[in-house]
XYZ file of C-alpha atoms in Angstrom:
697
model
C -9.196 33.743 -19.851
C -10.153 34.635 -23.314
C -12.710 32.619 -24.914
C -14.618 32.185 -28.179
C -18.446 31.395 -28.463
C -18.501 28.750 -31.173
C -22.159 27.882 -30.783
C -24.899 29.391 -28.510
C -28.529 28.297 -28.095
C -30.746 28.789 -24.829
C -29.372 26.144 -22.260
C -26.288 25.073 -24.181
C -22.875 26.942 -24.966
C -20.021 25.598 -26.800
C -16.803 27.700 -26.310
C -13.080 27.834 -27.326
C -10.762 28.338 -24.546
C -7.832 30.155 -26.278
C -4.830 28.500 -25.045
C -1.943 27.069 -27.064
C -2.456 23.551 -25.701
C -4.210 21.566 -22.952
C -3.082 19.029 -20.704
C -5.359 16.161 -19.484
C -5.076 17.784 -15.926
C -6.027 21.339 -17.193
C -9.163 19.899 -18.973
C -10.370 18.462 -15.618
C -9.531 21.807 -13.908
C -11.770 23.455 -16.493
C -14.366 20.982 -16.211
C -14.592 20.868 -12.593
C -14.479 24.717 -12.291
C -17.334 25.004 -14.743
C -19.491 22.516 -12.967
C -19.705 24.493 -9.606
C -21.128 27.493 -11.495
C -24.699 28.046 -10.286
C -27.074 26.565 -12.830
C -24.654 24.165 -14.637
C -25.864 20.984 -15.406
C -23.331 19.193 -17.287
C -19.607 20.142 -18.668
C -17.539 18.330 -21.368
C -14.038 19.689 -22.162
C -12.035 18.420 -24.890
C -8.599 18.772 -24.328
C -7.322 18.236 -27.989
C -9.617 21.050 -29.358
C -9.506 23.125 -26.199
C -13.435 23.455 -26.331
C -15.959 23.154 -23.638
C -19.675 22.318 -23.922
C -21.714 23.654 -20.889
C -25.324 22.649 -20.465
C -27.220 24.982 -18.217
C -30.472 25.957 -16.851
C -29.597 29.061 -14.840
C -28.493 32.468 -16.031
C -26.503 32.447 -19.406
C -24.933 35.470 -17.855
C -23.384 33.487 -14.899
C -21.710 31.147 -17.135
C -20.295 33.996 -19.248
C -18.770 35.720 -16.181
C -17.322 32.355 -14.986
C -15.490 31.767 -18.344
C -14.230 35.454 -18.195
C -12.748 34.921 -14.964
C -11.238 31.483 -15.630
C -7.476 30.850 -15.164
C -5.813 27.551 -14.855
C -3.536 28.847 -11.851
C -6.542 30.257 -9.831
C -8.595 27.304 -10.706
C -5.958 24.896 -9.780
C -5.452 26.815 -6.522
C -9.071 26.095 -5.675
C -8.393 22.160 -5.375
C -11.576 21.079 -7.182
C -10.240 18.328 -8.760
C -10.310 15.029 -7.215
C -7.040 12.602 -6.933
C -8.262 10.634 -9.766
C -10.373 10.910 -12.947
C -11.375 9.053 -15.597
C -9.962 11.154 -18.531
C -6.464 9.610 -18.366
C -7.714 6.178 -18.180
C -9.858 6.807 -21.228
C -7.142 8.456 -23.102
C -4.700 5.480 -22.275
C -7.203 3.164 -23.999
C -8.034 5.447 -26.978
C -4.328 5.632 -27.677
C -3.695 1.914 -27.405
C -6.827 1.030 -29.488
C -6.028 3.563 -32.374
C -2.217 2.194 -32.075
C -3.785 -1.154 -32.610
C -5.863 -0.438 -35.440
C -3.470 1.740 -37.205
C -0.573 -0.964 -37.035
C -3.084 -3.574 -38.404
C -3.961 -1.152 -41.508
C -0.139 -0.735 -42.347
C 0.520 -4.206 -41.993
C -2.261 -5.288 -44.192
C -1.699 -2.511 -46.715
C 1.633 -1.505 -47.293
C 4.091 -4.512 -45.825
C 5.196 -7.243 -48.090
C 4.089 -10.718 -47.509
C 7.553 -11.872 -46.189
C 7.473 -9.074 -43.511
C 3.960 -9.891 -42.446
C 4.720 -13.456 -42.113
C 7.733 -12.710 -39.716
C 5.590 -10.331 -37.582
C 2.956 -12.925 -37.282
C 5.442 -15.556 -36.233
C 7.034 -13.018 -33.722
C 3.533 -11.896 -32.299
C 2.320 -15.633 -32.060
C 4.974 -16.423 -29.511
C 2.931 -14.718 -26.623
C -0.075 -16.685 -27.252
C 1.626 -20.121 -27.894
C 3.626 -19.290 -24.500
C 0.700 -18.723 -22.379
C -1.086 -21.781 -23.886
C 1.932 -24.060 -22.963
C 2.288 -22.513 -19.413
C -1.254 -23.323 -19.039
C -1.026 -26.899 -19.985
C 2.330 -27.271 -17.695
C 0.518 -26.185 -14.687
C -2.512 -28.478 -15.554
C -5.003 -25.846 -16.381
C -7.182 -25.967 -19.302
C -7.855 -22.174 -19.687
C -8.909 -19.744 -22.320
C -5.274 -19.152 -22.955
C -5.184 -22.681 -24.482
C -8.051 -22.121 -26.794
C -6.284 -18.870 -28.043
C -3.123 -20.499 -28.299
C -4.614 -23.400 -30.354
C -6.256 -21.278 -32.575
C -3.087 -19.447 -33.406
C -1.020 -22.659 -33.631
C -3.488 -24.282 -36.094
C -3.410 -21.418 -38.460
C 0.456 -21.192 -38.542
C 0.434 -24.978 -38.937
C -1.780 -24.617 -42.191
C 0.450 -21.803 -43.397
C -2.477 -19.550 -42.893
C -0.449 -16.552 -41.665
C -3.560 -14.152 -42.850
C -5.790 -16.110 -40.742
C -3.447 -16.179 -37.722
C -2.735 -12.529 -37.932
C -6.453 -11.815 -37.913
C -7.064 -14.256 -34.929
C -4.206 -12.344 -32.931
C -5.624 -8.752 -33.937
C -9.184 -9.830 -32.763
C -7.537 -11.268 -29.549
C -5.712 -7.944 -28.942
C -8.724 -6.062 -29.486
C -10.406 -8.197 -26.836
C -7.778 -7.867 -24.272
C -8.081 -3.974 -24.754
C -11.679 -3.792 -24.108
C -11.783 -6.148 -21.198
C -8.761 -4.318 -19.519
C -10.599 -0.710 -20.079
C -13.922 -1.872 -18.929
C -12.650 -3.343 -15.844
C -10.496 -0.481 -14.750
C -13.224 1.785 -15.622
C -15.746 0.069 -13.439
C -12.933 -0.231 -10.470
C -12.084 3.552 -11.070
C -15.699 4.791 -10.958
C -16.177 2.657 -7.672
C -13.149 4.088 -6.041
C -13.936 7.437 -7.028
C -17.172 7.359 -5.288
C -15.795 6.148 -1.932
C -15.008 8.746 0.679
C -14.107 8.882 4.383
C -16.882 11.362 5.166
C -14.259 12.873 7.860
C -14.359 16.806 8.125
C -13.221 17.667 11.441
C -10.226 16.348 13.632
C -8.896 17.331 16.962
C -5.483 18.724 16.618
C -3.019 19.267 19.513
C -1.791 22.944 19.211
C 0.315 24.093 22.255
C -0.950 21.463 24.530
C -4.479 21.885 23.916
C -6.933 20.242 21.490
C -8.554 22.238 18.711
C -11.330 21.250 16.509
C -9.857 21.705 13.025
C -11.110 21.207 9.438
C -9.449 17.990 8.185
C -8.177 19.665 5.036
C -6.229 22.273 7.035
C -4.029 19.660 8.676
C -0.318 19.708 7.283
C 2.318 16.825 7.492
C 3.952 16.904 10.998
C 0.699 18.089 12.799
C -0.441 16.118 15.597
C -4.075 14.614 16.022
C -6.186 12.877 18.890
C -8.103 9.714 17.967
C -10.099 8.124 20.626
C -12.543 5.137 20.916
C -14.862 4.637 18.024
C -13.321 7.356 16.157
C -12.155 7.079 12.396
C -8.446 7.926 11.515
C -8.644 10.229 8.516
C -5.037 10.582 7.433
C -1.834 8.599 7.316
C 0.567 8.952 9.956
C 2.396 7.258 12.845
C 1.543 7.145 16.612
C 3.403 9.238 18.696
C 1.537 8.857 21.993
C -0.800 6.501 23.575
C -2.146 3.233 22.713
C -5.054 1.938 20.619
C -6.660 -1.281 19.192
C -7.158 -0.356 15.384
C -9.580 -2.057 13.021
C -7.822 -1.977 9.539
C -9.973 -4.605 7.607
C -10.765 -2.003 5.095
C -7.306 -1.494 4.013
C -5.829 -5.115 4.816
C -8.646 -7.314 5.337
C -7.588 -8.335 8.875
C -10.655 -9.083 11.022
C -9.126 -8.396 14.392
C -8.037 -5.230 15.356
C -4.222 -4.479 15.695
C -2.305 -2.818 18.604
C -0.854 0.558 17.690
C 1.814 1.750 19.933
C 4.410 4.733 19.661
C 6.208 4.270 16.362
C 3.271 2.249 14.873
C 1.977 3.434 11.062
C -1.669 3.915 10.922
C -3.770 4.586 7.651
C -6.593 6.693 6.719
C -9.811 4.978 6.575
C -9.076 2.623 9.781
C -10.966 2.971 13.102
C -9.811 3.113 16.693
C -11.961 0.267 18.396
C -10.358 0.956 21.863
C -7.888 3.273 23.418
C -6.620 6.639 22.388
C -3.548 7.691 20.613
C -1.984 10.862 19.083
C -0.908 10.723 15.668
C 1.726 12.554 13.606
C 0.298 13.062 10.307
C 2.501 11.986 7.540
C 0.131 12.450 4.409
C -2.708 15.124 3.911
C -6.274 14.652 3.092
C -6.589 12.140 -0.024
C -2.983 11.174 -0.210
C -2.351 7.433 -0.888
C -5.797 6.398 0.049
C -7.170 6.151 -3.564
C -4.644 3.322 -4.451
C -5.348 1.577 -1.579
C -9.006 1.545 -2.384
C -8.759 0.478 -5.673
C -6.358 -2.509 -4.383
C -8.835 -3.197 -1.825
C -11.855 -3.519 -4.789
C -9.499 -5.626 -6.871
C -8.304 -8.205 -4.125
C -10.895 -8.320 -1.558
C -12.880 -11.545 -1.230
C -15.700 -9.565 -0.201
C -16.232 -8.380 -3.564
C -16.864 -11.817 -4.979
C -20.551 -12.675 -4.735
C -21.852 -16.084 -5.065
C -23.119 -15.381 -8.693
C -19.632 -14.177 -9.418
C -17.918 -17.271 -8.045
C -20.297 -19.265 -10.021
C -19.540 -17.460 -13.405
C -15.752 -17.842 -12.938
C -16.214 -21.613 -11.792
C -18.522 -22.199 -14.993
C -16.267 -20.387 -17.585
C -13.266 -22.480 -16.367
C -15.576 -25.846 -16.682
C -16.528 -24.907 -20.220
C -13.029 -24.596 -21.554
C -12.574 -28.707 -21.870
C -16.021 -28.856 -23.560
C -14.994 -26.088 -25.951
C -11.663 -28.111 -26.683
C -13.578 -31.230 -26.956
C -15.989 -29.741 -29.262
C -13.159 -28.537 -31.390
C -11.988 -32.042 -31.820
C -15.182 -33.535 -32.575
C -15.942 -31.081 -35.264
C -12.454 -31.695 -36.752
C -13.002 -35.509 -36.681
C -16.679 -34.891 -38.267
C -15.897 -32.543 -41.015
C -12.288 -32.740 -41.529
C -12.490 -29.008 -42.084
C -10.134 -26.594 -40.681
C -11.969 -23.727 -41.139
C -14.665 -25.013 -39.080
C -12.679 -26.068 -36.698
C -11.179 -22.598 -35.952
C -14.703 -21.282 -35.872
C -15.194 -23.306 -32.758
C -11.956 -22.602 -31.236
C -12.263 -18.655 -31.698
C -15.806 -18.719 -29.507
C -15.534 -19.391 -25.688
C -17.914 -18.800 -23.034
C -15.206 -17.701 -20.587
C -14.409 -14.103 -21.420
C -17.798 -13.043 -21.368
C -18.671 -14.820 -18.091
C -15.456 -13.658 -16.346
C -16.253 -10.121 -17.406
C -19.558 -9.103 -17.699
C -20.585 -10.645 -14.269
C -18.031 -8.848 -12.145
C -18.713 -5.550 -14.219
C -22.421 -5.853 -13.255
C -21.561 -6.004 -9.825
C -19.088 -3.205 -9.969
C -21.311 -1.169 -11.896
C -24.053 -1.480 -9.323
C -21.849 -0.464 -6.408
C -20.937 2.647 -8.472
C -24.695 3.176 -9.140
C -25.224 2.751 -5.341
C -22.782 5.485 -4.341
C -24.873 7.651 -6.776
C -27.874 7.059 -4.410
C -25.726 7.851 -1.312
C -25.058 4.161 -0.687
C -21.659 2.694 -0.185
C -21.339 -0.990 -0.376
C -17.998 -2.827 0.436
C -18.702 -6.000 -1.812
C -21.159 -7.595 -4.324
C -22.045 -10.548 -1.945
C -23.556 -8.123 0.374
C -25.928 -6.775 -2.524
C -26.654 -10.491 -3.327
C -27.889 -11.073 0.375
C -29.890 -7.972 0.407
C -31.731 -9.385 -2.635
C -32.849 -12.272 -0.552
C -32.901 -11.101 2.818
C -36.257 -11.565 4.793
C -35.675 -9.997 8.213
C -34.494 -6.409 8.775
C -33.507 -5.003 12.306
C -33.341 -1.404 13.167
C -31.832 0.384 16.148
C -33.960 3.251 17.187
C -31.929 6.431 17.983
C -30.275 7.866 15.044
C -31.884 5.255 12.526
C -35.659 5.398 12.785
C -35.477 8.727 14.689
C -33.380 11.728 13.160
C -29.666 11.699 13.550
C -30.002 15.371 15.082
C -32.019 14.994 18.161
C -32.284 18.177 20.447
C -32.047 18.827 23.911
C -35.616 19.542 25.252
C -34.882 20.527 29.084
C -31.823 19.921 31.541
C -33.259 19.024 34.776
C -30.892 19.895 37.695
C -30.498 18.074 40.878
C -28.705 18.712 44.214
C -29.246 22.592 43.949
C -26.968 22.639 40.937
C -27.021 25.125 38.058
C -28.641 24.109 35.055
C -26.176 26.032 32.676
C -23.291 24.519 34.445
C -24.666 20.883 34.229
C -25.108 21.496 30.548
C -21.447 22.787 30.054
C -20.191 19.811 31.925
C -22.217 17.416 29.604
C -21.258 19.149 26.467
C -17.254 19.266 27.500
C -17.634 15.277 28.098
C -19.823 14.556 25.142
C -18.082 16.409 22.259
C -15.134 13.663 22.078
C -17.629 11.244 20.755
C -19.549 11.228 17.478
C -23.013 9.992 18.418
C -26.537 11.603 17.655
C -27.004 12.062 21.388
C -23.757 13.668 22.145
C -24.191 15.798 19.098
C -27.392 17.021 20.622
C -25.764 18.110 23.957
C -22.992 19.757 22.276
C -25.387 21.546 19.932
C -27.607 22.795 22.863
C -24.346 24.279 24.553
C -23.313 26.127 21.709
C -26.987 27.509 21.094
C -26.872 28.730 24.639
C -23.463 30.183 24.337
C -21.906 27.961 26.998
C -18.186 27.571 25.795
C -17.067 24.417 27.392
C -13.026 24.428 27.518
C -11.904 21.080 28.903
C -11.127 21.057 32.532
C -11.469 17.319 32.906
C -9.084 14.499 32.859
C -8.846 12.090 30.099
C -12.230 10.784 29.222
C -13.074 7.023 28.968
C -15.848 5.716 26.901
C -17.909 2.369 27.823
C -19.440 1.041 25.090
C -23.404 1.122 25.026
C -23.389 2.861 28.508
C -21.544 6.252 28.878
C -18.594 8.382 29.399
C -16.476 8.373 32.839
C -14.094 11.131 33.707
C -12.495 13.202 36.555
C -13.180 16.826 37.312
C -11.429 18.663 40.481
C -10.893 15.146 41.761
C -14.394 13.968 41.527
C -15.555 11.174 39.365
C -17.998 12.233 36.793
C -20.197 10.042 34.736
C -22.853 10.648 31.867
C -24.856 7.869 29.947
C -27.855 5.594 30.704
C -29.611 4.855 33.796
C -28.272 1.203 33.791
C -24.726 2.680 33.588
C -25.139 5.235 36.292
C -27.387 3.456 38.582
C -26.921 -0.408 38.151
C -23.245 -0.563 37.189
C -21.697 2.527 39.151
C -24.142 2.471 42.032
C -24.944 6.301 41.634
C -27.812 7.572 43.984
C -30.608 10.284 43.740
C -30.561 12.862 46.289
C -33.047 11.728 49.030
C -35.352 14.716 48.866
C -35.568 14.719 45.204
C -37.205 11.469 44.409
C -40.563 13.037 43.506
C -38.674 15.187 41.149
C -37.021 12.148 39.430
C -40.131 10.256 39.335
C -41.787 13.386 37.567
C -39.387 13.252 34.470
C -41.068 13.653 31.164
C -41.599 10.013 29.727
C -41.962 11.348 26.339
C -38.223 11.873 26.142
C -34.907 9.743 26.174
C -32.776 10.490 29.158
C -29.078 11.258 29.717
C -28.002 10.966 33.397
C -25.305 13.011 34.668
C -23.557 12.174 37.996
C -20.848 13.837 40.136
C -19.123 12.120 42.903
C -21.906 9.136 42.902
C -24.908 11.569 43.104
C -27.216 12.429 40.228
C -26.336 15.922 39.319
C -28.767 16.358 36.452
C -31.179 14.761 33.719
C -30.845 15.957 30.080
C -34.125 15.177 28.417
C -33.404 14.586 24.486
C -36.350 15.109 22.245
C -35.738 12.467 19.149
C -38.473 13.021 16.867
C -39.238 10.074 14.562
C -38.221 10.445 10.983
C -40.855 11.581 8.753
C -40.617 8.843 6.315
C -40.021 6.284 8.805
C -43.474 4.804 8.664
C -43.698 5.044 4.787
C -40.257 3.529 4.370
C -41.056 0.497 6.772
C -44.471 -0.075 4.872
C -42.205 0.028 1.411
C -39.979 -2.442 2.838
C -42.916 -4.599 3.680
C -43.902 -4.595 0.093
C -40.501 -5.109 -1.019
C -40.506 -8.641 0.459
C -39.517 -7.997 4.188
C -41.666 -10.314 6.324
C -40.025 -9.385 9.661
C -39.436 -5.866 10.476
C -37.915 -5.510 14.088
C -36.953 -2.399 16.145
C -34.284 -3.109 18.952
C -33.310 -0.328 21.410
C -31.731 0.407 24.563
C -34.182 2.892 25.510
C -37.116 2.447 28.127
C -39.832 0.310 27.179
C -42.610 2.913 27.099
C -40.838 5.082 24.617
C -39.856 2.053 22.397
C -43.440 0.844 22.234
C -44.788 3.976 21.596
C -42.136 4.725 18.491
C -42.703 0.937 17.108
C -46.668 1.361 16.842
C -46.070 4.847 15.092
C -43.633 3.218 12.823
C -45.237 -0.046 12.218
C -42.707 -2.644 12.855
C -43.459 -6.161 13.483
C -41.702 -6.742 16.553
C -40.111 -4.238 19.495
C -37.545 -5.166 21.899
C -36.499 -2.590 24.494
C -33.780 -1.969 27.150
C -31.475 -4.186 25.214
C -27.649 -4.269 25.402
C -25.520 -4.455 22.195
C -24.760 -8.392 23.066
C -28.675 -8.791 22.972
C -28.977 -7.539 19.512
C -26.231 -9.583 18.367
C -27.801 -12.746 20.199
C -31.006 -12.084 18.373
C -29.582 -11.975 14.964
C -27.470 -15.207 15.671
C -30.878 -16.828 16.574
C -32.597 -15.599 13.354
C -29.835 -16.803 11.238
C -29.859 -20.096 12.868
C -33.421 -20.557 11.907
C -32.670 -19.924 8.199
C -33.600 -16.399 7.921
C -31.267 -13.788 6.179
C -31.004 -10.624 8.435
C -30.179 -6.995 7.620
C -28.967 -4.936 10.571
C -29.429 -1.019 10.513
C -27.580 0.896 13.205
C -25.475 4.270 13.853
C -23.843 3.631 17.108
C -20.760 2.235 18.677
C -23.172 -0.096 20.728
C -24.652 -1.385 17.267
C -21.399 -2.819 16.191
C -21.750 -6.334 17.423
C -24.998 -6.610 15.736
C -23.736 -5.273 12.438
C -20.969 -7.784 12.677
C -23.390 -10.528 13.202
C -25.677 -9.662 10.448
C -25.559 -11.027 6.821
C -25.473 -7.374 5.974
C -24.830 -4.855 8.293
C -26.030 -1.246 7.324
C -24.819 1.898 9.091
C -25.831 5.393 8.775
C -23.080 7.817 7.357
C -23.487 10.296 10.307
C -22.959 7.545 13.036
C -19.938 6.577 14.772
C -16.873 5.782 12.693
C -16.614 2.237 14.086
C -20.146 1.529 13.190
C -19.455 2.391 9.349
C -16.006 0.518 9.596
C -17.553 -2.798 10.455
C -20.757 -2.163 8.363
C -21.001 -3.839 4.958
C -23.174 -1.016 3.557
C -23.261 2.787 4.365
C -26.205 5.015 3.759
C -26.615 8.656 4.025
C -28.539 9.885 6.932
C -31.286 12.070 5.083
C -33.923 9.359 3.994
C -34.502 6.084 5.011
C -35.967 5.165 1.538
C -32.541 4.586 0.547
C -33.165 1.175 1.974
C -35.777 0.599 -0.631
C -33.459 1.931 -3.126
C -30.749 -0.559 -2.080
C -33.183 -3.619 -2.058
C -34.257 -2.459 -5.612
C -30.896 -2.007 -6.809
C -29.797 -5.474 -5.507
C -33.051 -7.327 -7.161
C -32.271 -5.692 -10.278
C -28.679 -6.602 -10.173
C -29.623 -10.160 -9.798
C -32.094 -10.142 -12.657
C -29.079 -8.281 -15.101
C -27.050 -11.196 -13.615
C -29.258 -14.052 -14.657
C -30.226 -12.327 -18.055
C -26.310 -12.177 -18.924
C -25.982 -16.078 -18.236
C -28.696 -16.701 -20.632
C -27.469 -14.189 -23.104
C -23.669 -15.294 -23.304
C -24.706 -19.096 -23.466
C -27.080 -18.596 -26.075
C -25.373 -16.113 -28.299
C -21.958 -18.013 -28.413
C -23.549 -21.386 -28.599
C -25.280 -20.014 -31.831
C -21.966 -18.702 -33.205
C -20.515 -21.962 -32.802
C -23.337 -23.669 -34.585
C -23.029 -21.039 -37.348
C -19.408 -21.842 -37.602
C -19.738 -25.600 -37.819
C -22.273 -25.271 -40.395
C -19.725 -23.128 -42.529
C -21.862 -20.067 -42.281
C -19.334 -17.998 -40.231
C -15.647 -17.891 -41.025
C -13.208 -17.973 -37.883
C -12.588 -14.193 -38.083
C -16.156 -13.201 -38.347
C -16.814 -15.588 -35.187
C -14.008 -13.950 -33.340
C -15.383 -10.532 -34.093
C -18.928 -11.205 -33.271
C -17.647 -12.963 -30.141
C -15.605 -9.874 -29.020
C -17.947 -7.304 -29.884
C -20.821 -9.292 -28.126
C -18.484 -9.399 -24.871
C -18.104 -5.681 -25.393
C -21.691 -5.000 -25.791
C -22.847 -6.972 -22.859
C -20.209 -5.407 -20.707
C -21.028 -1.848 -21.545
C -24.765 -2.941 -21.111
C -23.712 -4.131 -17.631
C -22.057 -0.677 -16.948
C -25.347 1.049 -17.277
C -27.800 2.111 -14.572
C -30.120 -0.464 -13.185
C -32.726 1.863 -11.939
C -34.618 4.926 -13.159
C -33.438 8.175 -11.620
C -36.427 8.648 -9.445
C -37.798 5.825 -7.136
C -41.344 5.733 -6.094
C -41.574 6.562 -2.480
C -45.342 6.211 -1.789
């Protein structure tokens, strides 16, 4: 596309895109296209003028080349623009605000008095009707205050004041609607499924396929613990599906052939084949928005308190209005009281603070399902860690494979990878990766695999039962045996590694030794958590005691529990909560799900099992445990902001009432200052709570 450079200084370029017109979508296309250019820091595209401002720290030539190569059809084909962007929402608000102001100016400057009076009477019906409806239902709400202010002005014959009052109320409504919608949209846009690959049925076989390549009509396979990434309908199999992220249902729902399934839900148990109906992204955004707006999880104690306080203050405002009139007999002073209420600011600023904090968290790779969880994080004193994939890296490696019974090492690794590739856990991923590195193809030659939570996997190969999992699973639960002449070999297994046991037909066939290195930041992160106010940092793992104690000593936790089952973790958390502690659980596997559910706040690692992410209240990225410290700091900063908002709203609005009663401020000025303060504190509440970089000492 031909472009004209309008302004050019080092690091900043303003250009005009030479096109007849530009739609909102085309502006987004151009903006997201330029953002992906190497070295580009920030891009702003103005659809009305067809201009673009590019800030960069790379090579100017790269930006120029990208602009020269740009075309709308080619850029749209790259599919860079997300399903929803804030541009349309902002434009809608701008248009409504501009239209409201223009209508008011025309009415005041050009229309004759009889016409303006008639328009005022017509517009007043909305506010008076809302007030009467609230009274009819026995509610003393903000609508009653607004209706009373308009009615008093009309009864006095002061149509100018009534019109001004309604104009200010309309501006307030627009600002409230925009700030809330923008906060919700920002948060919804930050949420994603983090599912890149799916198992797709092709000619009777399962092929690992990029999720973006799946089309309507394709069939995908979902197994226990797997997230359903696309909307569709079950055509084969049966599964118990957790739909809490979409519907709020706490219990899993049975899905049989013919049942609809939704993107973002998780199969807790079973296996099914889904015929895809919507491709990636389709329909999920709207459901996320609905979830955010309607879910009770979104409501923190502070939000509930704000809503209750706002409603309780309305009768006092009405009482103050009546008292002001009785004492002063001055309608103007009375209206000044009516035009100021605490409810709008309280009901808007507090939820927006929470939504904004959740949006900011997403910028730190932290996804939070509701405000009450941030409130719990701010006050928590106990944090419980799983070991594997949490305190250790989510990408452990296979150190060695020890075969038994004269079996071939490569064949045992091939078989293990064939079984483990169906279940997303760090240990399973290590086995699959080791087979790949060694060039071992592992086409499936086993029957249906069955996952036993917190234990292992069971299947049939050539008529023989094959097991892979923990020592407890294969030796105690399944009664497998070690070859008689290889007891010494078994006893000599290196203790510094975690072990996966592979058994065939009831006999140990191989032990896969997993090197699970400690995260380099684990010790420093635990120390930082202690400094943040956590008095009890606990590690719980199903691994052997010797390995667990070694890791615990290196990390610096306060207590360690080894060889525990999932129910043991959950029982420990229940005991701590009963003792009055607020408990956070951090885990990544299917076996952590009961504990994540029991904790006041369950935190899952993003690379962990889908069911763990689904059940968890918070999800963090796997790269850095300091995100837990950031989460704590964000939560504490949010609570401080909420308390500051309380004090400002009550103090400022009370001052407006006092100045109005004293006759210093007229009603319209009080309304303007009230609305502007509400907007100001709402916009302030949308700003970041933390600086860009956190101290990670």
